[in-house]
Amino acid sequence: FEIFPYCILFDKDLVVTSMGNVLKIIMPKLASKKVTEYFELVKPLIEFKFEVVLSRANNIFELATQEEIDKLIQSSSLADSGRQISVSEEDLMEEDVDKTLHIKGTMCYVEAWQQILFLACPIMKDLNSLVWTGLFINELAMHDYSRDILLLNTMEHIEMKMVMHAAEIKAAKIDKQVKLFEETKKKTEDLLSQLLPKHVADNLRSGKSPMDTCQTYESVTMLFSDVVSFTVICSRIKPIEVVMLLNNLYTLFDFLVDQNAVYKVETIGDAYLIVAGCPVKANNHNVKIVDMAFD
């Protein structure tokens, strides 16, 4: 009963006469009681009777406790021994988790005792299952692969978590790079729109060659403006004041360009070049330039 800590020995009336060391700790009240008072037969789907079980001795049997294992432990000597059952928040959130103890094995008829010995081992999916049962890994049977399977499943679970965590980090980096790319792309498009007419910039972004975007205009009117004595002014004021002067002046000019529906071609120093009738064709382009000049 030390080698098989989860074994159960019962007679023809299904009364437990002896059991493994671990089951003695978990369910001490099972002794001298019927197996059916604490366990139910899960597999195979047969009636849980001595004769029926004896006739299916070659099958693998699976029993499950009728109550959750933590309730059984709380009512046993295990709770009095000071061993605490640790339950994680994830287990508390998972309401559908089966917390009954499942044991599986073979039923062997012992003729000398005229009883059936159920050589069983617990079914543990992972270490969490072992934790909420209040058991330790050294209490698992040594004669089968229960420990190896348990540790292997846990290792796979940890590796899967690590892979998912690495994937989340990589996805976050990709999202950050995509966001940075979109911001850079928007800045580039805004800068291109300032340097070229909108339809020309759109054609270039769509992949058209520069020659395909060229258009001819029969007649346009252009305006060249220049700050009188700009060189003298620059020699008398500070550089930052020159920048502020041009900035204020061209900000006002840009506003007037929009108001008069003309197009700003370029600014070089104190020179400001404007055109009407291009890129949007207009028959009164000369009038627009004159209105702009007066403004």
CSV table of C-alpha atoms in Angstrom, one decimal:
chain,number,residue,atom,x,y,z
A,1,PHE,CA,0.0,0.0,0.0
A,2,GLU,CA,3.1,2.3,0.1
A,3,ILE,CA,4.0,1.3,-3.5
A,4,PHE,CA,0.4,2.0,-4.7
A,5,PRO,CA,-0.7,5.0,-2.6
A,6,TYR,CA,-4.0,5.2,-4.4
A,7,CYS,CA,-5.1,1.6,-4.4
A,8,ILE,CA,-8.4,0.4,-2.9
A,9,LEU,CA,-9.2,-3.0,-1.6
A,10,PHE,CA,-12.9,-3.9,-1.3
A,11,ASP,CA,-15.0,-7.0,-0.7
A,12,LYS,CA,-18.1,-8.5,-2.3
A,13,ASP,CA,-20.3,-5.8,-0.7
A,14,LEU,CA,-18.0,-3.1,-2.1
A,15,VAL,CA,-16.9,-2.3,1.5
A,16,VAL,CA,-13.4,-0.9,1.6
A,17,THR,CA,-11.1,-3.0,3.8
A,18,SER,CA,-7.9,-1.2,3.1
A,19,MET,CA,-6.5,1.5,0.9
A,20,GLY,CA,-3.3,3.3,-0.1
A,21,ASN,CA,-1.4,5.7,2.1
A,22,VAL,CA,-2.4,8.8,0.3
A,23,LEU,CA,-6.1,7.9,0.2
A,24,LYS,CA,-5.9,7.3,4.0
A,25,ILE,CA,-4.8,10.9,4.4
A,26,ILE,CA,-7.3,12.4,1.9
A,27,MET,CA,-10.3,10.3,2.8
A,28,PRO,CA,-9.8,8.5,6.1
A,29,LYS,CA,-13.6,8.1,6.5
A,30,LEU,CA,-13.6,5.8,3.4
A,31,ALA,CA,-12.3,2.9,5.5
A,32,SER,CA,-15.1,0.4,6.3
A,33,LYS,CA,-17.5,2.3,4.0
A,34,LYS,CA,-18.8,1.3,0.6
A,35,VAL,CA,-16.7,2.6,-2.4
A,36,THR,CA,-19.9,3.9,-4.0
A,37,GLU,CA,-20.4,6.3,-1.0
A,38,TYR,CA,-17.3,8.3,-2.1
A,39,PHE,CA,-16.6,7.3,-5.7
A,40,GLU,CA,-18.6,6.8,-8.9
A,41,LEU,CA,-17.6,4.7,-11.8
A,42,VAL,CA,-16.8,6.9,-14.8
A,43,LYS,CA,-15.3,4.2,-17.2
A,44,PRO,CA,-16.3,1.8,-18.4
A,45,LEU,CA,-20.1,2.5,-18.5
A,46,ILE,CA,-21.2,-0.5,-16.4
A,47,GLU,CA,-23.0,-1.1,-13.2
A,48,PHE,CA,-20.7,-0.7,-10.2
A,49,LYS,CA,-21.2,-4.2,-8.7
A,50,PHE,CA,-18.7,-6.8,-7.5
A,51,GLU,CA,-19.7,-9.5,-10.1
A,52,VAL,CA,-19.9,-7.0,-13.0
A,53,VAL,CA,-16.5,-5.5,-12.2
A,54,LEU,CA,-15.0,-9.0,-11.8
A,55,SER,CA,-16.3,-10.0,-15.3
A,56,ARG,CA,-14.6,-6.9,-16.8
A,57,ALA,CA,-11.3,-7.3,-15.1
A,58,ASN,CA,-9.3,-6.8,-18.3
A,59,ASN,CA,-10.7,-3.2,-18.6
A,60,ILE,CA,-9.1,0.0,-17.4
A,61,PHE,CA,-11.4,1.5,-14.8
A,62,GLU,CA,-11.7,5.2,-13.9
A,63,LEU,CA,-13.3,6.3,-10.6
A,64,ALA,CA,-14.1,9.9,-9.6
A,65,THR,CA,-15.0,11.3,-6.2
A,66,GLN,CA,-18.5,12.4,-5.8
A,67,GLU,CA,-17.5,15.6,-4.0
A,68,GLU,CA,-14.8,18.0,-4.9
A,69,ILE,CA,-11.4,17.0,-3.5
A,70,ASP,CA,-10.9,20.3,-1.5
A,71,LYS,CA,-14.1,19.6,0.4
A,72,LEU,CA,-13.0,16.1,1.2
A,73,ILE,CA,-9.6,17.4,2.4
A,74,GLN,CA,-11.1,20.0,4.6
A,75,SER,CA,-13.1,17.3,6.4
A,76,SER,CA,-10.1,15.0,6.7
A,77,SER,CA,-7.0,14.9,8.9
A,78,LEU,CA,-5.1,16.6,6.1
A,79,ALA,CA,-6.7,19.9,7.0
A,80,ASP,CA,-5.7,19.4,10.7
A,81,SER,CA,-2.1,18.7,9.8
A,82,GLY,CA,-1.5,22.3,8.7
A,83,ARG,CA,-1.2,21.6,5.0
A,84,GLN,CA,-2.7,24.5,3.1
A,85,ILE,CA,-4.5,24.2,-0.3
A,86,SER,CA,-3.3,27.0,-2.5
A,87,VAL,CA,-5.8,28.1,-5.2
A,88,SER,CA,-4.8,30.6,-7.8
A,89,GLU,CA,-7.0,33.4,-9.0
A,90,GLU,CA,-7.2,31.7,-12.4
A,91,ASP,CA,-8.6,28.6,-10.8
A,92,LEU,CA,-11.2,30.7,-8.9
A,93,MET,CA,-12.3,32.3,-12.1
A,94,GLU,CA,-12.7,29.0,-13.9
A,95,GLU,CA,-16.0,27.8,-12.7
A,96,ASP,CA,-16.2,24.9,-15.1
A,97,VAL,CA,-13.0,23.2,-13.8
A,98,ASP,CA,-13.6,19.7,-12.6
A,99,LYS,CA,-12.1,19.6,-9.1
A,100,THR,CA,-13.1,16.0,-8.3
A,101,LEU,CA,-10.3,13.5,-7.9
A,102,HIS,CA,-10.0,11.0,-10.8
A,103,ILE,CA,-8.1,7.8,-10.4
A,104,LYS,CA,-7.6,5.1,-13.0
A,105,GLY,CA,-6.1,1.6,-13.1
A,106,THR,CA,-6.9,-2.1,-13.2
A,107,MET,CA,-9.1,-4.3,-11.0
A,108,CYS,CA,-7.3,-7.4,-9.8
A,109,TYR,CA,-9.1,-10.2,-8.0
A,110,VAL,CA,-7.1,-11.5,-5.0
A,111,GLU,CA,-8.4,-15.1,-4.5
A,112,ALA,CA,-6.6,-15.5,-1.1
A,113,TRP,CA,-8.6,-12.6,0.2
A,114,GLN,CA,-11.7,-13.0,-2.1
A,115,GLN,CA,-11.5,-9.3,-2.7
A,116,ILE,CA,-10.8,-6.9,-5.5
A,117,LEU,CA,-7.7,-4.8,-5.4
A,118,PHE,CA,-8.0,-1.6,-7.5
A,119,LEU,CA,-4.4,-0.6,-8.5
A,120,ALA,CA,-5.0,3.0,-9.4
A,121,CYS,CA,-3.0,6.2,-10.0
A,122,PRO,CA,-4.4,9.8,-10.0
A,123,ILE,CA,-5.2,11.7,-13.2
A,124,MET,CA,-3.5,15.0,-13.0
A,125,LYS,CA,-3.4,17.4,-16.0
A,126,ASP,CA,-0.9,19.8,-14.6
A,127,LEU,CA,0.7,21.2,-11.4
A,128,ASN,CA,-2.3,23.4,-10.8
A,129,SER,CA,-4.4,20.3,-10.4
A,130,LEU,CA,-1.8,18.9,-8.0
A,131,VAL,CA,-1.8,22.2,-6.0
A,132,TRP,CA,-5.6,22.5,-5.4
A,133,THR,CA,-5.7,18.8,-4.3
A,134,GLY,CA,-3.2,19.7,-1.6
A,135,LEU,CA,-0.9,16.9,-2.6
A,136,PHE,CA,2.8,16.8,-3.5
A,137,ILE,CA,4.5,15.3,-6.5
A,138,ASN,CA,6.3,12.7,-4.3
A,139,GLU,CA,2.9,11.3,-3.3
A,140,LEU,CA,2.2,10.2,-6.9
A,141,ALA,CA,2.8,6.6,-7.7
A,142,MET,CA,6.3,5.6,-8.7
A,143,HIS,CA,5.4,2.6,-10.8
A,144,ASP,CA,3.9,4.5,-13.7
A,145,TYR,CA,4.5,7.6,-15.7
A,146,SER,CA,2.2,9.9,-13.7
A,147,ARG,CA,5.0,12.1,-12.5
A,148,ASP,CA,6.7,12.3,-16.0
A,149,ILE,CA,3.4,13.1,-17.8
A,150,LEU,CA,2.5,15.7,-15.2
A,151,LEU,CA,5.9,17.5,-15.4
A,152,LEU,CA,5.9,17.2,-19.2
A,153,ASN,CA,2.5,18.8,-19.5
A,154,THR,CA,3.5,21.6,-17.1
A,155,MET,CA,6.7,22.2,-19.1
A,156,GLU,CA,4.8,22.4,-22.3
A,157,HIS,CA,2.4,24.8,-20.7
A,158,ILE,CA,5.2,27.0,-19.5
A,159,GLU,CA,6.9,26.9,-22.9
A,160,MET,CA,3.6,27.8,-24.6
A,161,LYS,CA,3.2,30.8,-22.2
A,162,MET,CA,6.8,31.9,-23.0
A,163,VAL,CA,6.1,31.6,-26.7
A,164,MET,CA,2.9,33.6,-26.4
A,165,HIS,CA,4.6,36.2,-24.3
A,166,ALA,CA,7.4,36.6,-26.8
A,167,ALA,CA,4.8,36.8,-29.6
A,168,GLU,CA,2.9,39.5,-27.7
A,169,ILE,CA,6.1,41.5,-27.3
A,170,LYS,CA,6.9,41.1,-31.0
A,171,ALA,CA,3.4,42.1,-32.0
A,172,ALA,CA,3.7,45.2,-29.8
A,173,LYS,CA,7.0,46.1,-31.5
A,174,ILE,CA,5.4,45.6,-34.9
A,175,ASP,CA,2.4,47.8,-33.9
A,176,LYS,CA,4.8,50.5,-32.7
A,177,GLN,CA,6.8,50.3,-36.0
A,178,VAL,CA,3.6,50.4,-38.1
A,179,LYS,CA,2.4,53.4,-36.1
A,180,LEU,CA,5.7,55.2,-36.6
A,181,PHE,CA,5.6,54.4,-40.3
A,182,GLU,CA,2.1,55.8,-40.6
A,183,GLU,CA,3.2,59.0,-38.8
A,184,THR,CA,6.3,59.3,-41.0
A,185,LYS,CA,4.2,58.6,-44.1
A,186,LYS,CA,1.7,61.3,-43.2
A,187,LYS,CA,4.5,63.8,-42.6
A,188,THR,CA,6.0,63.0,-46.0
A,189,GLU,CA,2.6,63.4,-47.7
A,190,ASP,CA,2.0,66.7,-46.0
A,191,LEU,CA,5.4,67.9,-47.0
A,192,LEU,CA,4.9,66.7,-50.6
A,193,SER,CA,1.6,68.4,-50.7
A,194,GLN,CA,3.2,71.7,-49.7
A,195,LEU,CA,5.9,71.4,-52.4
A,196,LEU,CA,3.6,70.3,-55.3
A,197,PRO,CA,0.0,70.7,-56.3
A,198,LYS,CA,-2.3,68.1,-54.7
A,199,HIS,CA,-3.2,66.2,-57.9
A,200,VAL,CA,0.4,66.1,-58.9
A,201,ALA,CA,1.4,64.7,-55.5
A,202,ASP,CA,-1.4,62.2,-55.7
A,203,ASN,CA,-0.2,61.0,-59.1
A,204,LEU,CA,3.4,60.6,-57.9
A,205,ARG,CA,2.2,58.6,-54.8
A,206,SER,CA,0.1,56.3,-57.0
A,207,GLY,CA,3.3,55.4,-59.0
A,208,LYS,CA,3.0,57.5,-62.1
A,209,SER,CA,6.2,58.8,-63.6
A,210,PRO,CA,7.0,62.5,-63.3
A,211,MET,CA,6.6,62.9,-67.1
A,212,ASP,CA,3.1,61.5,-67.0
A,213,THR,CA,2.1,64.1,-64.4
A,214,CYS,CA,3.2,67.1,-66.6
A,215,GLN,CA,0.5,69.3,-68.1
A,216,THR,CA,0.6,72.2,-70.5
A,217,TYR,CA,-1.2,75.5,-70.1
A,218,GLU,CA,-1.8,78.0,-72.9
A,219,SER,CA,-1.8,81.1,-70.7
A,220,VAL,CA,-1.1,81.8,-67.0
A,221,THR,CA,-0.3,84.9,-65.0
A,222,MET,CA,2.6,85.1,-62.6
A,223,LEU,CA,3.5,87.5,-59.8
A,224,PHE,CA,6.9,88.1,-58.4
A,225,SER,CA,7.2,89.9,-55.1
A,226,ASP,CA,10.3,91.2,-53.4
A,227,VAL,CA,10.9,93.0,-50.1
A,228,VAL,CA,12.4,96.4,-50.9
A,229,SER,CA,15.9,97.0,-49.4
A,230,PHE,CA,15.8,93.5,-47.8
A,231,THR,CA,19.6,93.4,-47.6
A,232,VAL,CA,19.7,96.7,-45.8
A,233,ILE,CA,17.0,95.6,-43.4
A,234,CYS,CA,18.9,92.3,-42.6
A,235,SER,CA,22.0,94.2,-41.8
A,236,ARG,CA,20.3,96.3,-39.1
A,237,ILE,CA,18.4,93.6,-37.2
A,238,LYS,CA,19.2,90.3,-35.6
A,239,PRO,CA,18.9,87.0,-37.5
A,240,ILE,CA,16.0,85.8,-35.4
A,241,GLU,CA,14.2,89.0,-36.2
A,242,VAL,CA,14.7,88.4,-39.9
A,243,VAL,CA,13.2,84.9,-39.5
A,244,MET,CA,10.2,86.4,-37.6
A,245,LEU,CA,9.7,89.1,-40.2
A,246,LEU,CA,9.6,86.6,-43.1
A,247,ASN,CA,7.5,84.2,-41.2
A,248,ASN,CA,4.8,86.8,-40.4
A,249,LEU,CA,4.9,88.2,-43.9
A,250,TYR,CA,4.6,84.8,-45.7
A,251,THR,CA,1.9,83.6,-43.3
A,252,LEU,CA,-0.2,86.6,-44.3
A,253,PHE,CA,0.7,85.9,-48.0
A,254,ASP,CA,-0.4,82.3,-47.7
A,255,PHE,CA,-3.7,83.4,-46.3
A,256,LEU,CA,-4.2,85.8,-49.2
A,257,VAL,CA,-3.3,83.0,-51.7
A,258,ASP,CA,-6.1,80.9,-50.4
A,259,GLN,CA,-8.5,83.8,-50.4
A,260,ASN,CA,-7.8,84.6,-54.1
A,261,ALA,CA,-7.6,81.0,-55.3
A,262,VAL,CA,-4.1,81.3,-56.7
A,263,TYR,CA,-1.2,79.0,-56.3
A,264,LYS,CA,2.1,79.7,-54.4
A,265,VAL,CA,5.0,78.3,-56.5
A,266,GLU,CA,8.0,79.0,-54.3
A,267,THR,CA,9.6,81.3,-51.7
A,268,ILE,CA,13.3,82.0,-51.9
A,269,GLY,CA,14.6,84.4,-49.3
A,270,ASP,CA,12.4,87.5,-49.6
A,271,ALA,CA,11.1,86.5,-53.0
A,272,TYR,CA,7.5,85.2,-53.3
A,273,LEU,CA,6.3,83.6,-56.5
A,274,ILE,CA,2.6,83.2,-57.3
A,275,VAL,CA,0.8,81.9,-60.3
A,276,ALA,CA,-2.9,82.0,-61.4
A,277,GLY,CA,-4.5,79.7,-64.0
A,278,CYS,CA,-2.2,76.9,-63.0
A,279,PRO,CA,-2.5,74.1,-61.8
A,280,VAL,CA,-6.3,74.9,-61.8
A,281,LYS,CA,-7.2,76.4,-65.2
A,282,ALA,CA,-9.1,79.7,-65.0
A,283,ASN,CA,-10.0,82.2,-67.7
A,284,ASN,CA,-9.7,85.2,-65.3
A,285,HIS,CA,-6.3,84.3,-64.1
A,286,ASN,CA,-5.0,87.8,-64.7
A,287,VAL,CA,-7.8,89.3,-62.6
A,288,LYS,CA,-6.9,87.0,-59.7
A,289,ILE,CA,-3.3,88.0,-59.8
A,290,VAL,CA,-4.2,91.7,-59.8
A,291,ASP,CA,-6.6,91.2,-56.9
A,292,MET,CA,-3.8,89.3,-55.1
A,293,ALA,CA,-1.3,92.1,-55.8
A,294,PHE,CA,-3.7,94.8,-54.5
A,295,ASP,CA,-4.4,92.8,-51.3
